[in-house]
């Protein structure tokens, strides 16, 4: 450790402390006013982030809250922890049973935003490559938000939650495939790749997920079930953690997103005898990693680049973002769930966008294919969909409960 | 998140996964052969570290295990978590009650290595500045190792453990003061500062610790005891975590080491009503942070710079490192504890060196004041003392138990 690294470390732990404190404070507040806790944590991040209050230079002339590599990496590690916890809720058997539904909902939820977006944006006069970059940002659902809201509501075991989870994973995999195709286009400047190449790439990425999932299901229980080996306190938990970190790394290495690897290991652990023990442990990790994740996401929102043109374009993009997921995921969900309110929940649950949107915007703006205005627009779209999802989802569930209650009252009266 | 940052993140989580897996595996192994678990974790780090097996370039041409900023920062965060847990074991009242003993043992444990080292090294022909740098590296005990060994043995509540903890904190504070003086000398090239200046600096740093400690004791319970405020699940735990991160940052900001801040908050929490809840939570964090800390320390050991001259010099430095702490801390401990075996335990528990040693060596070599040979020597001294402490401590406790058992048997026979 050098002296400069010490000074940086000081800023990092101060930043983490402030983000965590603000997130927990706002979580309490939002819990009290019956709003989604994740929203409070996001808002806390926006408020104490480096583009707002946290930008005040107090320590060593550095902003009070910094978002350096380490803080961002801790945010990404937090996402891995959240998706591992989500994976624990569902066994591989349950996941495969919902296979057709997840696949249909997930795929349509990627295809619809992409093509509707492409049509609308080129009609508005954007270039093909620019339109495709925004479309890609529109494809991938950010599942962490929805998972937290469903957990808050105690609905993670419901049919619609299962479908959202499964579809979000399929969605994530396909979105990564689209991302690979589009970033290749940006790098080569070739906007008309062979349809065969695209199909091959998408199949390859789907195949990699299947291999990763089967690998996890076969290997993880074999490692964790060697009771003669893991006798020390904390061994099982530590090994499970190493396993989902490792799988996240392998997923990233083969070109998937890390969270897909962590989710696979979560599912694999769900079918083992040590599930309770691991769940108990990782829920304690969740106490700090979940609020840190949302606060770090919030802290990255910089609303200073907004002008009237950006707002106008944002309105269009946000509308497309919401409508295409609501229809693209809600309609097929209706076919599988055969219930309107639950199908709407699936549609709403898939609205929030996150990492992929930000990555695409980053790639686009640094390659020069996206203007800074459109970059800001994508950031706003991510922020707004991230804020809308928990509020709307909670509203629908509350309305749902109220009507169930009044139905029961009517029954008890008659 | 950019594409390069993604590639780096992949290496980081793979590194963490491998370090954690290896550490847990070796922990099991060492537990089985009745050796200290921390030693297994350290060894695991050395073996899978970037200077050994982990150096194999498998992912993206990068070494399999990297020690970038994020991994090192996670190591430092782990040290903070370990010292917070240690702080939870002791209330401020108990800490102050042991004040005189802690202060005497801690101070002599800094003074003796510094002056004996200075005398010996200048006698061997080293320059004053060079000798002082090595001496500074010899001052600070690395308490994390000893804390883990005492926890393993279930001895954290014993009298000698209390003394070791208190003395190690005093030791850490004084060593930081010495470090400040010596690094100032290195920067200015002035090896004869005023004795008044030094005294003032040391008093200032001691004063800062007192302020930090009193601040923690006054503020922390007031924040945590507002039960109307913290009603959501995980709030108390999250706020306690934010508090010890924050205190670590403030400690670093005022020039103390971060672990001193975390320890202070730990003590402050120890006197609150929520201690059990916080302990239960943070022990789960310890499941991954403790092995990661030791594995990351181990992974930084590069044994390739060793030659016969280095070994010869290392032998001398290691001998001084061991003898001066054994006498400097053991003798005053004998006066306070009035028991020979427990006094020896205190002496042994203070032998391990760590962060400060590595920082000093880093400052020295990068300023040109230390040759690379002496740099390697200091690294070896840190490695050897870190390895010796847990083995020796465990041996003494085992012998202790055996003689107690045979005494009891004799009593039951007669």
PDB file of C-alpha atoms in Angstrom, chain A residues 1-3 5-6 8-10 12-14 16-18 20-21 24-25 27-28 31-32 37 58-60 68-70 72-74 76-77 80 223 228-235 237-239 241-243 245-250 252-253 258 277 280-281 284-285 287-289 300 355 358-359 362-363, chain B residues 1-3 5-6 8-10 12-14 16-18 20-21 24-25 27-28 31-32 37 58-60 68-70 72-74 76-77 80 223 228-235 237-239 241-243 245-250 252-253 258 277 280-281 284-285 287-289 300 355 358-359 362-363:
ATOM      1  CA  UNK A   1       0.000   0.000   0.000  1.00  0.00           C
ATOM      2  CA  UNK A   2       1.485   3.334  -1.013  1.00  0.00           C
ATOM      3  CA  UNK A   3       0.686   6.757   0.425  1.00  0.00           C
ATOM      4  CA  UNK A   5      -3.385   4.502  -2.319  1.00  0.00           C
ATOM      5  CA  UNK A   6      -3.996   5.277   1.396  1.00  0.00           C
ATOM      6  CA  UNK A   8      -7.714   7.066  -2.077  1.00  0.00           C
ATOM      7  CA  UNK A   9      -8.754   4.350   0.367  1.00  0.00           C
ATOM      8  CA  UNK A  10      -9.815   7.028   2.841  1.00  0.00           C
ATOM      9  CA  UNK A  12     -13.484   5.121  -0.681  1.00  0.00           C
ATOM     10  CA  UNK A  13     -14.501   4.124   2.837  1.00  0.00           C
ATOM     11  CA  UNK A  14     -15.928   7.571   3.549  1.00  0.00           C
ATOM     12  CA  UNK A  16     -19.198   3.791   1.215  1.00  0.00           C
ATOM     13  CA  UNK A  17     -20.101   4.944   4.731  1.00  0.00           C
ATOM     14  CA  UNK A  18     -22.091   7.927   3.463  1.00  0.00           C
ATOM     15  CA  UNK A  20     -24.765   3.185   3.152  1.00  0.00           C
ATOM     16  CA  UNK A  21     -25.928   5.568   5.873  1.00  0.00           C
ATOM     17  CA  UNK A  24     -30.531   3.050   5.230  1.00  0.00           C
ATOM     18  CA  UNK A  25     -31.993   6.365   6.380  1.00  0.00           C
ATOM     19  CA  UNK A  27     -35.021   3.095   3.322  1.00  0.00           C
ATOM     20  CA  UNK A  28     -36.558   3.737   6.748  1.00  0.00           C
ATOM     21  CA  UNK A  31     -40.764   2.123   4.512  1.00  0.00           C
ATOM     22  CA  UNK A  32     -42.680   4.517   6.787  1.00  0.00           C
ATOM     23  CA  UNK A  37     -37.486   0.835  -0.077  1.00  0.00           C
ATOM     24  CA  UNK A  58     -14.357  18.245   2.092  1.00  0.00           C
ATOM     25  CA  UNK A  59     -11.726  15.517   2.459  1.00  0.00           C
ATOM     26  CA  UNK A  60      -8.326  16.282   0.895  1.00  0.00           C
ATOM     27  CA  UNK A  68     -13.850   5.417  -8.397  1.00  0.00           C
ATOM     28  CA  UNK A  69     -13.109   1.952  -9.797  1.00  0.00           C
ATOM     29  CA  UNK A  70     -13.263   0.296  -6.369  1.00  0.00           C
ATOM     30  CA  UNK A  72     -18.086   0.817  -8.845  1.00  0.00           C
ATOM     31  CA  UNK A  73     -16.635  -2.673  -8.556  1.00  0.00           C
ATOM     32  CA  UNK A  74     -18.209  -3.027  -5.122  1.00  0.00           C
ATOM     33  CA  UNK A  76     -21.057  -4.757  -9.332  1.00  0.00           C
ATOM     34  CA  UNK A  77     -20.161  -7.265  -6.629  1.00  0.00           C
ATOM     35  CA  UNK A  80     -23.813 -10.445  -8.043  1.00  0.00           C
ATOM     36  CA  UNK A 223     -18.641 -29.708  -3.815  1.00  0.00           C
ATOM     37  CA  UNK A 228     -16.336 -34.909   5.611  1.00  0.00           C
ATOM     38  CA  UNK A 229     -14.493 -32.017   3.988  1.00  0.00           C
ATOM     39  CA  UNK A 230     -16.358 -28.906   5.191  1.00  0.00           C
ATOM     40  CA  UNK A 231     -16.518 -29.254   8.950  1.00  0.00           C
ATOM     41  CA  UNK A 232     -15.223 -25.855  10.105  1.00  0.00           C
ATOM     42  CA  UNK A 233     -17.679 -23.120  10.917  1.00  0.00           C
ATOM     43  CA  UNK A 234     -18.298 -20.921   7.895  1.00  0.00           C
ATOM     44  CA  UNK A 235     -16.755 -23.308   5.374  1.00  0.00           C
ATOM     45  CA  UNK A 237     -20.859 -20.390   3.302  1.00  0.00           C
ATOM     46  CA  UNK A 238     -17.364 -19.405   2.193  1.00  0.00           C
ATOM     47  CA  UNK A 239     -17.210 -22.077  -0.492  1.00  0.00           C
ATOM     48  CA  UNK A 241     -19.512 -17.531  -1.996  1.00  0.00           C
ATOM     49  CA  UNK A 242     -16.326 -18.492  -3.833  1.00  0.00           C
ATOM     50  CA  UNK A 243     -18.507 -20.573  -6.182  1.00  0.00           C
ATOM     51  CA  UNK A 245     -18.019 -15.285  -7.501  1.00  0.00           C
ATOM     52  CA  UNK A 246     -16.199 -17.797  -9.672  1.00  0.00           C
ATOM     53  CA  UNK A 247     -19.270 -18.540 -11.801  1.00  0.00           C
ATOM     54  CA  UNK A 248     -19.869 -14.808 -12.234  1.00  0.00           C
ATOM     55  CA  UNK A 249     -16.284 -14.495 -13.456  1.00  0.00           C
ATOM     56  CA  UNK A 250     -16.631 -17.439 -15.826  1.00  0.00           C
ATOM     57  CA  UNK A 252     -18.181 -12.693 -17.826  1.00  0.00           C
ATOM     58  CA  UNK A 253     -15.237 -14.514 -19.411  1.00  0.00           C
ATOM     59  CA  UNK A 258     -21.637 -11.856 -14.401  1.00  0.00           C
ATOM     60  CA  UNK A 277     -27.600 -22.260   6.097  1.00  0.00           C
ATOM     61  CA  UNK A 280     -29.273 -17.298   6.444  1.00  0.00           C
ATOM     62  CA  UNK A 281     -25.690 -16.203   5.803  1.00  0.00           C
ATOM     63  CA  UNK A 284     -26.813 -10.811   6.178  1.00  0.00           C
ATOM     64  CA  UNK A 285     -24.563  -9.849   3.264  1.00  0.00           C
ATOM     65  CA  UNK A 287     -28.196  -6.088   4.467  1.00  0.00           C
ATOM     66  CA  UNK A 288     -25.307  -3.980   3.215  1.00  0.00           C
ATOM     67  CA  UNK A 289     -24.868  -5.022  -0.409  1.00  0.00           C
ATOM     68  CA  UNK A 300     -24.148   7.780 -10.979  1.00  0.00           C
ATOM     69  CA  UNK A 355     -26.386  -1.876 -16.514  1.00  0.00           C
ATOM     70  CA  UNK A 358     -25.443   2.304 -19.298  1.00  0.00           C
ATOM     71  CA  UNK A 359     -22.789   0.119 -20.945  1.00  0.00           C
ATOM     72  CA  UNK A 362     -20.909   4.419 -22.632  1.00  0.00           C
ATOM     73  CA  UNK A 363     -19.653   2.437 -25.642  1.00  0.00           C
TER      74      UNK A 363
ATOM     75  CA  UNK B   1     -19.023   0.837 -16.815  1.00  0.00           C
ATOM     76  CA  UNK B   2     -16.764   0.668 -19.863  1.00  0.00           C
ATOM     77  CA  UNK B   3     -15.561  -2.398 -21.731  1.00  0.00           C
ATOM     78  CA  UNK B   5     -13.555  -1.912 -16.718  1.00  0.00           C
ATOM     79  CA  UNK B   6     -15.662  -5.038 -17.445  1.00  0.00           C
ATOM     80  CA  UNK B   8     -10.825  -5.853 -15.180  1.00  0.00           C
ATOM     81  CA  UNK B   9     -13.910  -6.694 -13.109  1.00  0.00           C
ATOM     82  CA  UNK B  10     -13.815 -10.225 -14.525  1.00  0.00           C
ATOM     83  CA  UNK B  12     -11.162  -9.182  -9.902  1.00  0.00           C
ATOM     84  CA  UNK B  13     -14.029 -11.558  -9.175  1.00  0.00           C
ATOM     85  CA  UNK B  14     -12.065 -14.540 -10.458  1.00  0.00           C
ATOM     86  CA  UNK B  16     -11.511 -13.117  -5.156  1.00  0.00           C
ATOM     87  CA  UNK B  17     -13.155 -16.468  -5.898  1.00  0.00           C
ATOM     88  CA  UNK B  18      -9.811 -18.278  -6.108  1.00  0.00           C
ATOM     89  CA  UNK B  20     -11.532 -17.345  -1.003  1.00  0.00           C
ATOM     90  CA  UNK B  21     -11.774 -20.942  -2.201  1.00  0.00           C
ATOM     91  CA  UNK B  24     -11.312 -22.001   2.953  1.00  0.00           C
ATOM     92  CA  UNK B  25      -9.739 -25.231   1.672  1.00  0.00           C
ATOM     93  CA  UNK B  27      -8.435 -23.455   6.620  1.00  0.00           C
ATOM     94  CA  UNK B  28     -10.125 -26.872   6.672  1.00  0.00           C
ATOM     95  CA  UNK B  31      -8.048 -27.145  11.269  1.00  0.00           C
ATOM     96  CA  UNK B  32      -7.705 -30.913  10.686  1.00  0.00           C
ATOM     97  CA  UNK B  37      -6.456 -21.626  10.555  1.00  0.00           C
ATOM     98  CA  UNK B  58      -5.181 -17.940 -18.209  1.00  0.00           C
ATOM     99  CA  UNK B  59      -7.905 -15.285 -18.465  1.00  0.00           C
ATOM    100  CA  UNK B  60      -7.356 -12.651 -21.186  1.00  0.00           C
ATOM    101  CA  UNK B  68      -5.148  -4.588  -8.368  1.00  0.00           C
ATOM    102  CA  UNK B  69      -6.395  -1.555  -6.421  1.00  0.00           C
ATOM    103  CA  UNK B  70      -9.868  -3.042  -5.885  1.00  0.00           C
ATOM    104  CA  UNK B  72      -6.162  -4.544  -2.171  1.00  0.00           C
ATOM    105  CA  UNK B  73      -8.907  -2.169  -1.046  1.00  0.00           C
ATOM    106  CA  UNK B  74     -11.153  -5.136  -0.315  1.00  0.00           C
ATOM    107  CA  UNK B  76      -8.141  -3.243   3.712  1.00  0.00           C
ATOM    108  CA  UNK B  77     -11.915  -3.235   4.152  1.00  0.00           C
ATOM    109  CA  UNK B  80     -11.577  -2.911   9.166  1.00  0.00           C
ATOM    110  CA  UNK B 223     -27.708   6.835  16.908  1.00  0.00           C
ATOM    111  CA  UNK B 228     -38.503   4.662  16.745  1.00  0.00           C
ATOM    112  CA  UNK B 229     -36.194   5.381  13.835  1.00  0.00           C
ATOM    113  CA  UNK B 230     -34.644   2.000  12.987  1.00  0.00           C
ATOM    114  CA  UNK B 231     -37.577  -0.346  12.612  1.00  0.00           C
ATOM    115  CA  UNK B 232     -36.869  -1.985   9.238  1.00  0.00           C
ATOM    116  CA  UNK B 233     -35.064  -5.287   9.132  1.00  0.00           C
ATOM    117  CA  UNK B 234     -31.323  -4.783   8.756  1.00  0.00           C
ATOM    118  CA  UNK B 235     -31.354  -1.086   9.650  1.00  0.00           C
ATOM    119  CA  UNK B 237     -26.798  -3.607  11.192  1.00  0.00           C
ATOM    120  CA  UNK B 238     -26.508  -1.306   8.198  1.00  0.00           C
ATOM    121  CA  UNK B 239     -26.126   1.814  10.309  1.00  0.00           C
ATOM    122  CA  UNK B 241     -21.605  -0.806   9.376  1.00  0.00           C
ATOM    123  CA  UNK B 242     -21.821   2.722   7.991  1.00  0.00           C
ATOM    124  CA  UNK B 243     -20.612   3.964  11.379  1.00  0.00           C
ATOM    125  CA  UNK B 245     -16.667   2.527   7.877  1.00  0.00           C
ATOM    126  CA  UNK B 246     -17.117   6.219   8.566  1.00  0.00           C
ATOM    127  CA  UNK B 247     -15.006   6.136  11.725  1.00  0.00           C
ATOM    128  CA  UNK B 248     -12.286   4.239   9.841  1.00  0.00           C
ATOM    129  CA  UNK B 249     -12.336   6.979   7.220  1.00  0.00           C
ATOM    130  CA  UNK B 250     -12.193   9.746   9.814  1.00  0.00           C
ATOM    131  CA  UNK B 252      -7.430   7.787   8.306  1.00  0.00           C
ATOM    132  CA  UNK B 253      -8.267  11.423   7.601  1.00  0.00           C
ATOM    133  CA  UNK B 258      -8.367   3.145   9.671  1.00  0.00           C
ATOM    134  CA  UNK B 277     -27.808  -8.446  16.864  1.00  0.00           C
ATOM    135  CA  UNK B 280     -24.612 -12.077  14.852  1.00  0.00           C
ATOM    136  CA  UNK B 281     -24.644 -10.091  11.623  1.00  0.00           C
ATOM    137  CA  UNK B 284     -21.378 -13.626   8.934  1.00  0.00           C
ATOM    138  CA  UNK B 285     -19.371 -10.916   7.193  1.00  0.00           C
ATOM    139  CA  UNK B 287     -16.893 -15.654   7.237  1.00  0.00           C
ATOM    140  CA  UNK B 288     -15.632 -14.194   3.985  1.00  0.00           C
ATOM    141  CA  UNK B 289     -13.694 -11.086   5.007  1.00  0.00           C
ATOM    142  CA  UNK B 300       1.471 -10.147  -1.723  1.00  0.00           C
ATOM    143  CA  UNK B 355       0.596  -3.216   7.199  1.00  0.00           C
ATOM    144  CA  UNK B 358       4.842  -2.933   4.352  1.00  0.00           C
ATOM    145  CA  UNK B 359       3.942   0.767   4.116  1.00  0.00           C
ATOM    146  CA  UNK B 362       7.132   0.845   0.261  1.00  0.00           C
ATOM    147  CA  UNK B 363       7.802   4.481   1.208  1.00  0.00           C
TER     148      UNK B 363
END
